[in-house]
Amino acid sequence: MANATELLQADAAGYAAASAIWSAGGLVAFPTETVYGLGADARNDRAVARIFEAKGRPRFNPLIVHVASAQAARRYVEWSDAAELLASVFWPGPLTLVLPLLADAGLSPLVTAELPTLAIRVPAHPVAQGLLTEFGGPVAAPSANPSGRISPTTAAHVLAGLSGRIEAVIEGGACAVGVESTIVGLVGRPSLLRPGGVPVESIESLLDADLVRHSADDPLVAPGQMQSHYAPGAPVRLDARERRAGEVLLGFGPVDADLNLSPSGDLVEAAANLFGHLHALDSRGAPIAVSPIPETGLGRAINDRLRRAAAPRDERLPG
């Protein structure tokens, strides 16, 4: 267990230090274009177990493996024509593919929660690319936050939640996309397992087919599928047209709000601001009301996160 969490810089020395920590079985948080991830060597059982320990994450919830390229991904999963098409357009980027795990993949079974599939992606963030290239192996990385809480989009968010529990975090600035990756299942008919940083419409247009939708009652097959998730400490009220007494308002569009995801109604800007604004409002200790968000494009991912943030808190809360 780490004693003091080191803040590493995004340079050659920082990449080498992070790679050495991973090789020794330690944990390093790092930026991706979506959120900061809490990384460990995906082949090391003890290292992966420490992710669950540091986050307080239930062991039944699988992890996403990050690699530097589609070529690297093929070492761990059964590739398909649909995977090739999606990867050719959206990788590197905020898309995770769930594919059958190869028998000789060599990954810790904790990564997949002993499922026969693996969630894998190639991040686009230059720091993530630099780290993965330096390390040269698969990195398991859920969001770098205590389980079930608001996802981190800055190194400061990571330190606020995990300082003293992990070896290091590498400073990479604020995450540009701001919501987690879209997860598409490619076992059987292509299915949407989680909306995210790639709009569903873009994926369906490329595949020339509608994605199968999954409900909250379906078995867990990918990260981020629990009903209660991404939660601030304060209660959250959705589709708020006004601020009630004692509430703070997270706005969208031309509304009078304590913080506004995008005064102009830009969903890309709103997604980038979502978790940072939730962190800031949660620090005020008041209930959070949220303006209505359109259910189109990145609005699907924003609303998915907000519905999970507002869900009843008596459920298990994976990160």
CSV table of C-alpha atoms in Angstrom, one decimal:
chain,number,residue,atom,x,y,z
A,1,MET,CA,0.0,0.0,0.0
A,2,ALA,CA,1.3,3.4,-0.9
A,3,ASN,CA,2.1,5.9,1.8
A,4,ALA,CA,2.6,9.2,-0.1
A,5,THR,CA,1.2,9.7,-3.6
A,6,GLU,CA,3.8,11.3,-5.9
A,7,LEU,CA,2.8,13.9,-8.6
A,8,LEU,CA,4.7,13.0,-11.8
A,9,GLN,CA,5.2,15.4,-14.7
A,10,ALA,CA,4.3,14.4,-18.3
A,11,ASP,CA,7.8,14.1,-19.6
A,12,ALA,CA,10.3,11.4,-20.3
A,13,ALA,CA,11.3,11.1,-16.6
A,14,GLY,CA,7.7,10.9,-15.5
A,15,TYR,CA,6.9,8.2,-18.1
A,16,ALA,CA,9.9,6.2,-17.0
A,17,ALA,CA,8.9,6.5,-13.3
A,18,ALA,CA,5.3,5.5,-14.0
A,19,SER,CA,6.4,2.5,-16.1
A,20,ALA,CA,8.8,1.4,-13.3
A,21,ILE,CA,5.9,1.6,-10.8
A,22,TRP,CA,3.7,-0.5,-13.0
A,23,SER,CA,6.4,-3.0,-13.6
A,24,ALA,CA,6.8,-3.3,-9.8
A,25,GLY,CA,3.1,-3.9,-9.2
A,26,GLY,CA,2.1,-0.4,-8.2
A,27,LEU,CA,-0.7,2.0,-9.2
A,28,VAL,CA,-0.4,5.1,-11.2
A,29,ALA,CA,-3.3,7.4,-12.2
A,30,PHE,CA,-3.0,9.0,-15.6
A,31,PRO,CA,-5.0,11.2,-17.9
A,32,THR,CA,-7.0,10.0,-20.9
A,33,GLU,CA,-9.2,12.2,-23.1
A,34,THR,CA,-12.2,11.0,-21.2
A,35,VAL,CA,-11.3,10.9,-17.5
A,36,TYR,CA,-8.2,10.0,-15.4
A,37,GLY,CA,-7.7,6.3,-15.1
A,38,LEU,CA,-6.2,4.3,-12.2
A,39,GLY,CA,-3.7,2.0,-14.0
A,40,ALA,CA,-2.0,-1.2,-13.1
A,41,ASP,CA,-0.3,-4.0,-15.1
A,42,ALA,CA,-3.2,-6.0,-16.3
A,43,ARG,CA,-1.1,-9.2,-16.2
A,44,ASN,CA,-0.3,-8.9,-12.5
A,45,ASP,CA,-3.0,-10.4,-10.2
A,46,ARG,CA,-1.7,-8.5,-7.1
A,47,ALA,CA,-1.5,-5.2,-8.9
A,48,VAL,CA,-5.0,-5.6,-10.3
A,49,ALA,CA,-6.3,-6.6,-6.9
A,50,ARG,CA,-4.9,-3.3,-5.5
A,51,ILE,CA,-7.0,-1.3,-7.9
A,52,PHE,CA,-10.1,-2.8,-6.3
A,53,GLU,CA,-8.7,-2.2,-2.8
A,54,ALA,CA,-7.7,1.4,-3.5
A,55,LYS,CA,-11.1,2.3,-5.0
A,56,GLY,CA,-13.2,0.1,-2.7
A,57,ARG,CA,-14.6,-1.4,-5.9
A,58,PRO,CA,-16.6,-4.7,-6.0
A,59,ARG,CA,-14.6,-7.5,-7.6
A,60,PHE,CA,-17.6,-8.5,-9.8
A,61,ASN,CA,-17.2,-5.4,-11.9
A,62,PRO,CA,-14.8,-5.8,-14.9
A,63,LEU,CA,-12.1,-3.4,-15.9
A,64,ILE,CA,-11.1,-1.8,-19.2
A,65,VAL,CA,-7.7,-2.6,-20.5
A,66,HIS,CA,-5.8,0.2,-22.2
A,67,VAL,CA,-3.2,-0.5,-25.0
A,68,ALA,CA,-1.3,1.7,-27.3
A,69,SER,CA,-2.6,0.5,-30.6
A,70,ALA,CA,-5.2,-1.7,-32.4
A,71,GLN,CA,-2.3,-4.1,-33.2
A,72,ALA,CA,-1.6,-4.5,-29.5
A,73,ALA,CA,-5.3,-5.1,-28.8
A,74,ARG,CA,-5.3,-8.1,-31.2
A,75,ARG,CA,-3.0,-9.9,-28.8
A,76,TYR,CA,-5.7,-10.2,-26.2
A,77,VAL,CA,-9.1,-10.5,-28.0
A,78,GLU,CA,-10.7,-12.3,-31.0
A,79,TRP,CA,-10.7,-9.6,-33.7
A,80,SER,CA,-13.6,-9.2,-36.1
A,81,ASP,CA,-14.6,-7.2,-39.2
A,82,ALA,CA,-16.8,-5.0,-37.0
A,83,ALA,CA,-13.9,-4.4,-34.6
A,84,GLU,CA,-11.6,-3.5,-37.5
A,85,LEU,CA,-14.1,-1.1,-38.9
A,86,LEU,CA,-14.8,0.7,-35.6
A,87,ALA,CA,-11.1,0.8,-34.6
A,88,SER,CA,-10.1,2.2,-38.0
A,89,VAL,CA,-12.4,5.2,-37.5
A,90,PHE,CA,-12.6,5.7,-33.7
A,91,TRP,CA,-9.2,4.6,-32.3
A,92,PRO,CA,-7.3,6.1,-30.8
A,93,GLY,CA,-10.3,7.7,-29.1
A,94,PRO,CA,-13.1,7.4,-26.5
A,95,LEU,CA,-14.5,4.0,-27.7
A,96,THR,CA,-14.2,0.7,-25.8
A,97,LEU,CA,-14.9,-2.6,-27.6
A,98,VAL,CA,-16.0,-5.7,-25.7
A,99,LEU,CA,-14.7,-8.8,-27.6
A,100,PRO,CA,-14.1,-12.5,-26.8
A,101,LEU,CA,-11.0,-13.0,-24.7
A,102,LEU,CA,-8.2,-15.1,-26.2
A,103,ALA,CA,-7.4,-18.2,-24.2
A,104,ASP,CA,-3.7,-17.3,-24.1
A,105,ALA,CA,-4.2,-13.6,-23.4
A,106,GLY,CA,-2.2,-13.9,-20.1
A,107,LEU,CA,-4.3,-11.3,-18.3
A,108,SER,CA,-5.4,-11.5,-14.6
A,109,PRO,CA,-8.8,-13.0,-14.3
A,110,LEU,CA,-9.7,-10.1,-12.0
A,111,VAL,CA,-9.6,-7.8,-15.0
A,112,THR,CA,-12.5,-9.6,-16.7
A,113,ALA,CA,-14.3,-10.6,-13.5
A,114,GLU,CA,-13.8,-14.1,-15.0
A,115,LEU,CA,-16.1,-13.3,-17.9
A,116,PRO,CA,-15.2,-14.7,-21.3
A,117,THR,CA,-14.9,-11.2,-22.8
A,118,LEU,CA,-12.5,-8.3,-22.5
A,119,ALA,CA,-13.3,-4.5,-22.6
A,120,ILE,CA,-10.4,-2.9,-24.4
A,121,ARG,CA,-9.5,0.5,-25.9
A,122,VAL,CA,-6.8,2.7,-27.3
A,123,PRO,CA,-6.8,6.1,-25.7
A,124,ALA,CA,-6.0,9.2,-27.8
A,125,HIS,CA,-4.6,11.4,-25.0
A,126,PRO,CA,-0.9,12.1,-25.8
A,127,VAL,CA,0.1,11.4,-22.2
A,128,ALA,CA,-1.7,8.1,-22.1
A,129,GLN,CA,-0.1,7.2,-25.4
A,130,GLY,CA,3.3,8.1,-24.1
A,131,LEU,CA,2.9,6.0,-21.0
A,132,LEU,CA,1.5,3.0,-22.8
A,133,THR,CA,4.3,3.1,-25.3
A,134,GLU,CA,6.9,3.4,-22.6
A,135,PHE,CA,5.4,0.6,-20.6
A,136,GLY,CA,4.8,-1.7,-23.6
A,137,GLY,CA,2.1,-3.8,-21.9
A,138,PRO,CA,-1.6,-3.9,-21.2
A,139,VAL,CA,-2.8,-1.5,-18.4
A,140,ALA,CA,-6.1,-2.1,-16.6
A,141,ALA,CA,-7.6,1.2,-15.6
A,142,PRO,CA,-11.0,2.1,-14.2
A,143,SER,CA,-11.6,5.8,-13.3
A,144,ALA,CA,-9.2,7.1,-10.7
A,145,ASN,CA,-11.8,7.8,-8.0
A,146,PRO,CA,-13.3,6.1,-4.9
A,147,SER,CA,-15.8,3.6,-6.1
A,148,GLY,CA,-19.2,5.1,-7.1
A,149,ARG,CA,-18.2,8.7,-6.8
A,150,ILE,CA,-17.7,11.5,-9.3
A,151,SER,CA,-15.2,10.6,-12.0
A,152,PRO,CA,-11.9,12.7,-12.0
A,153,THR,CA,-11.1,15.0,-14.8
A,154,THR,CA,-8.0,16.6,-13.2
A,155,ALA,CA,-5.0,15.4,-11.2
A,156,ALA,CA,-6.3,17.4,-8.3
A,157,HIS,CA,-9.6,15.4,-8.4
A,158,VAL,CA,-7.5,12.1,-8.2
A,159,LEU,CA,-5.5,13.3,-5.3
A,160,ALA,CA,-8.6,14.5,-3.4
A,161,GLY,CA,-10.0,11.0,-3.6
A,162,LEU,CA,-7.0,8.6,-3.6
A,163,SER,CA,-4.0,10.4,-2.1
A,164,GLY,CA,-2.1,7.9,0.1
A,165,ARG,CA,-3.8,4.9,-1.5
A,166,ILE,CA,-1.8,4.9,-4.8
A,167,GLU,CA,1.9,5.4,-5.7
A,168,ALA,CA,1.6,8.3,-8.2
A,169,VAL,CA,-0.5,10.4,-10.5
A,170,ILE,CA,0.8,11.9,-13.7
A,171,GLU,CA,-0.2,15.5,-14.3
A,172,GLY,CA,-1.8,15.9,-17.7
A,173,GLY,CA,-4.2,18.8,-17.3
A,174,ALA,CA,-8.0,18.7,-17.6
A,175,CYS,CA,-9.5,15.9,-19.7
A,176,ALA,CA,-11.0,17.2,-23.0
A,177,VAL,CA,-13.9,14.9,-23.5
A,178,GLY,CA,-14.9,14.7,-19.8
A,179,VAL,CA,-17.2,11.6,-19.9
A,180,GLU,CA,-16.1,8.0,-20.1
A,181,SER,CA,-15.7,6.0,-23.3
A,182,THR,CA,-18.7,4.6,-25.2
A,183,ILE,CA,-18.7,0.8,-24.7
A,184,VAL,CA,-19.8,-1.3,-27.6
A,185,GLY,CA,-20.2,-5.1,-27.3
A,186,LEU,CA,-19.2,-7.1,-30.3
A,187,VAL,CA,-20.2,-10.6,-29.2
A,188,GLY,CA,-23.2,-11.5,-31.3
A,189,ARG,CA,-25.1,-8.4,-32.6
A,190,PRO,CA,-23.3,-5.1,-31.9
A,191,SER,CA,-24.7,-3.7,-28.7
A,192,LEU,CA,-24.5,-0.4,-26.7
A,193,LEU,CA,-23.3,-1.3,-23.2
A,194,ARG,CA,-22.6,2.3,-22.1
A,195,PRO,CA,-23.0,5.6,-24.0
A,196,GLY,CA,-20.0,7.9,-23.8
A,197,GLY,CA,-17.5,10.0,-25.7
A,198,VAL,CA,-18.4,8.7,-29.2
A,199,PRO,CA,-22.0,9.5,-30.1
A,200,VAL,CA,-24.1,6.5,-30.6
A,201,GLU,CA,-25.4,7.9,-33.9
A,202,SER,CA,-21.9,8.0,-35.3
A,203,ILE,CA,-21.3,4.3,-34.5
A,204,GLU,CA,-24.7,3.2,-35.9
A,205,SER,CA,-24.0,5.2,-39.1
A,206,LEU,CA,-20.7,3.5,-39.6
A,207,LEU,CA,-22.1,0.0,-39.0
A,208,ASP,CA,-25.2,0.8,-40.9
A,209,ALA,CA,-27.2,-0.9,-38.1
A,210,ASP,CA,-28.9,0.0,-34.9
A,211,LEU,CA,-27.1,-1.1,-31.7
A,212,VAL,CA,-28.9,-3.4,-29.4
A,213,ARG,CA,-29.7,-1.5,-26.2
A,214,HIS,CA,-29.2,-3.1,-22.8
A,215,SER,CA,-31.4,-2.5,-19.7
A,216,ALA,CA,-30.3,-2.0,-16.1
A,217,ASP,CA,-31.6,-5.5,-15.3
A,218,ASP,CA,-29.2,-7.2,-17.7
A,219,PRO,CA,-26.2,-9.0,-16.2
A,220,LEU,CA,-23.0,-6.9,-15.9
A,221,VAL,CA,-20.8,-7.5,-18.9
A,222,ALA,CA,-18.8,-4.2,-18.9
A,223,PRO,CA,-17.8,-1.4,-16.6
A,224,GLY,CA,-20.1,1.5,-15.7
A,225,GLN,CA,-23.4,-0.5,-15.9
A,226,MET,CA,-24.5,-0.3,-12.3
A,227,GLN,CA,-27.6,1.9,-11.8
A,228,SER,CA,-26.0,4.0,-9.0
A,229,HIS,CA,-22.7,5.4,-10.1
A,230,TYR,CA,-20.7,8.6,-10.7
A,231,ALA,CA,-22.4,10.0,-7.5
A,232,PRO,CA,-21.6,13.2,-5.6
A,233,GLY,CA,-22.2,13.1,-1.8
A,234,ALA,CA,-25.2,15.4,-2.2
A,235,PRO,CA,-28.5,14.3,-3.6
A,236,VAL,CA,-29.1,15.1,-7.3
A,237,ARG,CA,-32.5,16.2,-8.9
A,238,LEU,CA,-32.7,16.0,-12.7
A,239,ASP,CA,-34.7,17.9,-15.3
A,240,ALA,CA,-34.9,20.9,-13.0
A,241,ARG,CA,-36.6,24.0,-14.5
A,242,GLU,CA,-35.8,26.1,-11.5
A,243,ARG,CA,-33.7,26.1,-8.3
A,244,ARG,CA,-35.6,25.1,-5.1
A,245,ALA,CA,-34.8,26.6,-1.8
A,246,GLY,CA,-31.5,25.2,-0.5
A,247,GLU,CA,-30.4,23.8,-3.8
A,248,VAL,CA,-27.5,24.7,-6.1
A,249,LEU,CA,-28.3,24.6,-9.9
A,250,LEU,CA,-26.1,23.0,-12.5
A,251,GLY,CA,-27.4,24.7,-15.6
A,252,PHE,CA,-27.4,24.0,-19.4
A,253,GLY,CA,-28.3,26.7,-21.9
A,254,PRO,CA,-29.4,30.2,-21.2
A,255,VAL,CA,-30.4,29.8,-17.5
A,256,ASP,CA,-29.4,31.5,-14.3
A,257,ALA,CA,-27.3,28.8,-12.5
A,258,ASP,CA,-24.6,28.4,-9.9
A,259,LEU,CA,-22.5,26.7,-12.6
A,260,ASN,CA,-23.4,26.2,-16.2
A,261,LEU,CA,-22.3,23.2,-18.3
A,262,SER,CA,-22.6,25.3,-21.5
A,263,PRO,CA,-24.5,28.6,-21.6
A,264,SER,CA,-24.7,28.3,-25.4
A,265,GLY,CA,-26.1,24.7,-25.2
A,266,ASP,CA,-23.0,23.0,-26.7
A,267,LEU,CA,-23.1,19.3,-25.7
A,268,VAL,CA,-19.3,18.9,-26.3
A,269,GLU,CA,-18.6,21.7,-23.9
A,270,ALA,CA,-21.1,20.3,-21.5
A,271,ALA,CA,-19.6,16.8,-21.5
A,272,ALA,CA,-16.1,18.3,-20.9
A,273,ASN,CA,-17.4,20.3,-17.9
A,274,LEU,CA,-19.7,17.7,-16.4
A,275,PHE,CA,-17.6,16.0,-13.7
A,276,GLY,CA,-15.6,19.1,-12.9
A,277,HIS,CA,-18.7,21.1,-12.2
A,278,LEU,CA,-20.2,18.3,-10.2
A,279,HIS,CA,-17.1,18.2,-8.0
A,280,ALA,CA,-17.3,22.0,-7.5
A,281,LEU,CA,-21.0,22.0,-6.6
A,282,ASP,CA,-20.6,19.0,-4.3
A,283,SER,CA,-18.1,20.8,-2.3
A,284,ARG,CA,-20.8,23.3,-1.3
A,285,GLY,CA,-22.7,20.6,0.6
A,286,ALA,CA,-26.2,21.4,-0.8
A,287,PRO,CA,-28.5,19.3,-3.0
A,288,ILE,CA,-27.8,19.6,-6.7
A,289,ALA,CA,-30.5,20.4,-9.2
A,290,VAL,CA,-29.7,19.9,-12.9
A,291,SER,CA,-31.2,21.5,-16.0
A,292,PRO,CA,-32.7,19.3,-18.7
A,293,ILE,CA,-30.2,18.0,-21.2
A,294,PRO,CA,-31.2,16.9,-24.8
A,295,GLU,CA,-31.1,13.2,-25.3
A,296,THR,CA,-29.1,13.4,-28.5
A,297,GLY,CA,-25.4,13.1,-29.4
A,298,LEU,CA,-23.2,13.5,-26.4
A,299,GLY,CA,-26.3,14.3,-24.4
A,300,ARG,CA,-27.0,10.6,-24.2
A,301,ALA,CA,-23.7,10.1,-22.3
A,302,ILE,CA,-24.3,13.1,-20.1
A,303,ASN,CA,-27.8,12.0,-19.2
A,304,ASP,CA,-26.6,8.5,-18.5
A,305,ARG,CA,-24.1,9.8,-16.0
A,306,LEU,CA,-26.6,12.1,-14.4
A,307,ARG,CA,-29.2,9.4,-14.0
A,308,ARG,CA,-26.7,7.1,-12.3
A,309,ALA,CA,-25.6,10.0,-10.1
A,310,ALA,CA,-29.2,10.6,-9.1
A,311,ALA,CA,-30.0,6.9,-8.5
A,312,PRO,CA,-30.8,5.6,-5.0
A,313,ARG,CA,-27.6,5.2,-2.9
A,314,ASP,CA,-28.5,1.9,-1.2
A,315,GLU,CA,-27.1,-0.1,-4.1
A,316,ARG,CA,-23.5,-1.4,-4.6
A,317,LEU,CA,-21.4,1.3,-6.0
A,318,PRO,CA,-18.7,0.2,-8.4
A,319,GLY,CA,-16.3,2.8,-9.8
